[in-house]
Amino acid sequence: MTMQIAEAHYITPRRRRVLVASRWCLQAAIVAVVASLAIWLGLAVREALARKGIQFSFGYLWNAANISLSEGLALSLDGVWPVLEPFSPSHSNAQALFAGLWNSLKVALTAILLCTVSGTLLGIGRLSTNWLVRNLCFGLVECVRNTPLLIQIVFWYFAVVLRFPPANAASGWLSGVIASRSGLFLPGLAVSEDAGLASWALLVAAIACAIAALVMRGGRRKLACLAAALVALALAAALGFPLSTDLPVATRFGARGGFALSPEMTAILLAITVNSSAYVAEIVRGAIDALPKGQWEAAASLGLSRSHTLRDIILPQVVRIVLPSLANRYISLTKDTSLGIAIGFPDLFNVYGTVSNQTGRNLEGVIVVMLTYLALSWIISACVNALNARINAQGGTR
């Protein structure tokens, strides 16, 4: 019998340097070609506009907006410090776009938190052993996923939110929550005037210790940080806690106190949360189904109940599987906030339309909006990828 031994191909250091340099040169050439095409396109558009007497410039962003927004905060400078203040017509067009971006972020971040929790519960319900729960979850997911989001937004606004009772007839429920045609009013936090600097310092220390407990890996260090957070909270309460609960009180035309959501924001938040929850539910359900069935059987053989198996064995693995898909869902959710224009919600896209109608700068405005949504998508993707890398690193060291 003849044995053939394959020769190992050895790459010399010089050859390796040449290969690395060629790869970098190829990538640099691709970037240069793309940049050249972008510059050529920009110059061609500018020249075409100039022939028609239209100037391409972003200088309009610093002109006074002279428009009104139903809600939104503008970024201003108080000396050298940036401050947020309610938007007014005297603010610039750039501040108007920032107010629209602020409104979009409010909806997007809140919907991300709500749809992650509700979608996970809905996905678990899709696999429930209870026939009624399983089919109710299935019906909700199928109904939501097979109807356009725009129609859902219109439904929640006109058929639900605007059907709430007037503010003076609305009753408080769920610890001070008031739902009326004027909006949704939630309990908020009020700053205590009697709180001293020491109580504020203890509250900040308690929050820092709680965050450190979430970040740390060691069990003893986590317990030490949690204990320090509880001690700091107790001392802050003894010295006069700096924050107190502010419950809304219904008035004739709205409510006083608490945290208020406009009818438009309430409708789009409900629509996007419910819509995204259905997609998150399918992502979670698919991830649970993808795990080997033997894990359920092994847990049952150890005497674990279905709820304990799901909580301690299945869901920790599901988190690592679903994060990339959730990143795509979060990006789509953030872009879906632009549909708020259908009900008059002053999101970024709606404010852009108003500003462009006032100034005639449609091309410049749409470039700003597109770059803003692109940056938001990159930020969300980077955050989820960092979380995914951290979770996988922790799982790999166990």
mmCIF file of N, CA, C and O in Angstrom, residues 70-72 102-103 106 176-180 182-189 246-249 253-266 269 345:
data_model
loop_
_atom_site.group_PDB
_atom_site.id
_atom_site.type_symbol
_atom_site.label_atom_id
_atom_site.label_comp_id
_atom_site.label_asym_id
_atom_site.label_seq_id
_atom_site.Cartn_x
_atom_site.Cartn_y
_atom_site.Cartn_z
ATOM 1 N N SER A 70 -46.711 70.628 17.755
ATOM 2 C CA SER A 70 -47.578 70.300 18.886
ATOM 3 C C SER A 70 -46.793 69.804 20.091
ATOM 4 O O SER A 70 -47.240 69.934 21.229
ATOM 5 N N GLU A 71 -45.611 69.243 19.861
ATOM 6 C CA GLU A 71 -44.749 68.770 20.947
ATOM 7 C C GLU A 71 -43.339 68.628 20.426
ATOM 8 O O GLU A 71 -43.095 68.598 19.217
ATOM 9 N N GLY A 72 -42.403 68.544 21.354
ATOM 10 C CA GLY A 72 -41.002 68.395 20.964
ATOM 11 C C GLY A 72 -40.103 69.347 21.721
ATOM 12 O O GLY A 72 -40.521 70.452 22.103
ATOM 13 N N TRP A 102 -36.204 64.121 18.312
ATOM 14 C CA TRP A 102 -36.492 63.825 19.721
ATOM 15 C C TRP A 102 -37.808 63.051 19.847
ATOM 16 O O TRP A 102 -37.880 62.057 20.584
ATOM 17 N N ASN A 103 -38.821 63.477 19.124
ATOM 18 C CA ASN A 103 -40.105 62.771 19.169
ATOM 19 C C ASN A 103 -39.984 61.357 18.608
ATOM 20 O O ASN A 103 -40.566 60.414 19.142
ATOM 21 N N LYS A 106 -38.248 59.193 21.193
ATOM 22 C CA LYS A 106 -39.133 58.852 22.310
ATOM 23 C C LYS A 106 -39.975 57.631 21.983
ATOM 24 O O LYS A 106 -40.094 56.691 22.783
ATOM 25 N N GLY A 176 -53.306 55.740 39.192
ATOM 26 C CA GLY A 176 -53.202 57.108 38.724
ATOM 27 C C GLY A 176 -53.082 57.285 37.242
ATOM 28 O O GLY A 176 -52.822 58.406 36.785
ATOM 29 N N VAL A 177 -53.248 56.265 36.419
ATOM 30 C CA VAL A 177 -53.198 56.401 34.964
ATOM 31 C C VAL A 177 -54.541 56.936 34.475
ATOM 32 O O VAL A 177 -55.597 56.401 34.807
ATOM 33 N N ILE A 178 -54.507 58.017 33.686
ATOM 34 C CA ILE A 178 -55.717 58.636 33.146
ATOM 35 C C ILE A 178 -55.655 58.567 31.629
ATOM 36 O O ILE A 178 -54.713 59.064 31.008
ATOM 37 N N ALA A 179 -56.649 57.929 31.018
ATOM 38 C CA ALA A 179 -56.744 57.817 29.564
ATOM 39 C C ALA A 179 -57.918 58.652 29.087
ATOM 40 O O ALA A 179 -59.068 58.398 29.467
ATOM 41 N N SER A 180 -57.656 59.660 28.267
ATOM 42 C CA SER A 180 -58.708 60.546 27.767
ATOM 43 C C SER A 180 -58.384 60.951 26.344
ATOM 44 O O SER A 180 -57.316 60.627 25.810
ATOM 45 N N SER A 182 -57.599 63.747 25.425
ATOM 46 C CA SER A 182 -56.489 64.699 25.472
ATOM 47 C C SER A 182 -55.139 64.016 25.565
ATOM 48 O O SER A 182 -54.107 64.693 25.509
ATOM 49 N N GLY A 183 -55.157 62.708 25.741
ATOM 50 C CA GLY A 183 -53.908 61.968 25.811
ATOM 51 C C GLY A 183 -53.891 60.998 26.968
ATOM 52 O O GLY A 183 -54.879 60.815 27.684
ATOM 53 N N LEU A 184 -52.748 60.387 27.154
ATOM 54 C CA LEU A 184 -52.545 59.429 28.230
ATOM 55 C C LEU A 184 -51.659 60.077 29.279
ATOM 56 O O LEU A 184 -50.569 60.569 28.971
ATOM 57 N N PHE A 185 -52.119 60.050 30.524
ATOM 58 C CA PHE A 185 -51.403 60.706 31.616
ATOM 59 C C PHE A 185 -50.949 59.644 32.608
ATOM 60 O O PHE A 185 -51.767 58.895 33.150
ATOM 61 N N LEU A 186 -49.635 59.591 32.847
ATOM 62 C CA LEU A 186 -49.021 58.559 33.673
ATOM 63 C C LEU A 186 -48.379 59.183 34.904
ATOM 64 O O LEU A 186 -48.020 60.369 34.896
ATOM 65 N N PRO A 187 -48.222 58.402 35.959
ATOM 66 C CA PRO A 187 -47.493 58.925 37.128
ATOM 67 C C PRO A 187 -46.061 59.278 36.768
ATOM 68 O O PRO A 187 -45.411 58.576 35.985
ATOM 69 N N GLY A 188 -45.580 60.360 37.312
ATOM 70 C CA GLY A 188 -44.211 60.809 37.050
ATOM 71 C C GLY A 188 -43.435 61.001 38.331
ATOM 72 O O GLY A 188 -43.892 60.631 39.429
ATOM 73 N N LEU A 189 -42.259 61.570 38.199
ATOM 74 C CA LEU A 189 -41.392 61.840 39.339
ATOM 75 C C LEU A 189 -41.245 63.337 39.521
ATOM 76 O O LEU A 189 -41.098 64.079 38.537
ATOM 77 N N ASP A 246 -45.347 61.798 41.426
ATOM 78 C CA ASP A 246 -46.253 62.868 41.010
ATOM 79 C C ASP A 246 -47.404 62.246 40.230
ATOM 80 O O ASP A 246 -47.247 61.853 39.069
ATOM 81 N N LEU A 247 -48.570 62.122 40.862
ATOM 82 C CA LEU A 247 -49.727 61.496 40.228
ATOM 83 C C LEU A 247 -50.536 62.536 39.454
ATOM 84 O O LEU A 247 -50.732 63.655 39.938
ATOM 85 N N PRO A 248 -51.023 62.192 38.259
ATOM 86 C CA PRO A 248 -51.833 63.148 37.482
ATOM 87 C C PRO A 248 -53.224 63.314 38.094
ATOM 88 O O PRO A 248 -53.805 62.365 38.628
ATOM 89 N N VAL A 249 -53.738 64.527 37.997
ATOM 90 C CA VAL A 249 -55.081 64.850 38.488
ATOM 91 C C VAL A 249 -55.889 65.402 37.321
ATOM 92 O O VAL A 249 -55.451 66.347 36.648
ATOM 93 N N PHE A 253 -59.778 70.198 30.795
ATOM 94 C CA PHE A 253 -59.252 70.036 29.444
ATOM 95 C C PHE A 253 -58.038 69.104 29.383
ATOM 96 O O PHE A 253 -57.366 69.051 28.374
ATOM 97 N N GLY A 254 -57.744 68.396 30.437
ATOM 98 C CA GLY A 254 -56.592 67.503 30.424
ATOM 99 C C GLY A 254 -56.314 66.974 31.809
ATOM 100 O O GLY A 254 -57.215 66.480 32.491
ATOM 101 N N ALA A 255 -55.081 67.080 32.223
ATOM 102 C CA ALA A 255 -54.693 66.632 33.554
ATOM 103 C C ALA A 255 -53.524 67.478 34.023
ATOM 104 O O ALA A 255 -52.773 68.044 33.227
ATOM 105 N N ARG A 256 -53.383 67.544 35.323
ATOM 106 C CA ARG A 256 -52.307 68.328 35.927
ATOM 107 C C ARG A 256 -51.388 67.373 36.682
ATOM 108 O O ARG A 256 -51.842 66.526 37.462
ATOM 109 N N GLY A 257 -50.081 67.508 36.430
ATOM 110 C CA GLY A 257 -49.115 66.652 37.093
ATOM 111 C C GLY A 257 -48.864 65.376 36.306
ATOM 112 O O GLY A 257 -49.549 65.054 35.337
ATOM 113 N N GLY A 258 -47.880 64.629 36.755
ATOM 114 C CA GLY A 258 -47.561 63.372 36.101
ATOM 115 C C GLY A 258 -46.840 63.567 34.771
ATOM 116 O O GLY A 258 -46.303 64.636 34.463
ATOM 117 N N PHE A 259 -46.857 62.518 33.972
ATOM 118 C CA PHE A 259 -46.193 62.497 32.666
ATOM 119 C C PHE A 259 -47.260 62.321 31.602
ATOM 120 O O PHE A 259 -48.055 61.382 31.661
ATOM 121 N N ALA A 260 -47.292 63.223 30.623
ATOM 122 C CA ALA A 260 -48.369 63.247 29.630
ATOM 123 C C ALA A 260 -47.865 62.758 28.277
ATOM 124 O O ALA A 260 -46.760 63.102 27.843
ATOM 125 N N LEU A 261 -48.700 61.943 27.622
ATOM 126 C CA LEU A 261 -48.475 61.526 26.240
ATOM 127 C C LEU A 261 -49.604 62.080 25.392
ATOM 128 O O LEU A 261 -50.783 61.909 25.733
ATOM 129 N N SER A 262 -49.276 62.735 24.301
ATOM 130 C CA SER A 262 -50.298 63.297 23.423
ATOM 131 C C SER A 262 -51.101 62.174 22.774
ATOM 132 O O SER A 262 -50.643 61.025 22.706
ATOM 133 N N PRO A 263 -52.310 62.463 22.279
ATOM 134 C CA PRO A 263 -53.084 61.413 21.593
ATOM 135 C C PRO A 263 -52.340 60.809 20.402
ATOM 136 O O PRO A 263 -52.409 59.592 20.176
ATOM 137 N N GLU A 264 -51.609 61.636 19.652
ATOM 138 C CA GLU A 264 -50.873 61.130 18.490
ATOM 139 C C GLU A 264 -49.739 60.197 18.920
ATOM 140 O O GLU A 264 -49.551 59.116 18.328
ATOM 141 N N MET A 265 -49.013 60.589 19.965
ATOM 142 C CA MET A 265 -47.926 59.725 20.426
ATOM 143 C C MET A 265 -48.476 58.440 21.034
ATOM 144 O O MET A 265 -47.900 57.361 20.858
ATOM 145 N N THR A 266 -49.590 58.529 21.751
ATOM 146 C CA THR A 266 -50.206 57.329 22.325
ATOM 147 C C THR A 266 -50.592 56.341 21.231
ATOM 148 O O THR A 266 -50.334 55.134 21.340
ATOM 149 N N LEU A 269 -47.429 54.904 19.404
ATOM 150 C CA LEU A 269 -46.699 54.022 20.317
ATOM 151 C C LEU A 269 -47.418 52.687 20.465
ATOM 152 O O LEU A 269 -46.785 51.616 20.433
ATOM 153 N N PHE A 345 -48.438 63.220 13.885
ATOM 154 C CA PHE A 345 -47.415 63.193 14.932
ATOM 155 C C PHE A 345 -46.148 63.860 14.404
ATOM 156 O O PHE A 345 -45.641 63.490 13.342
#
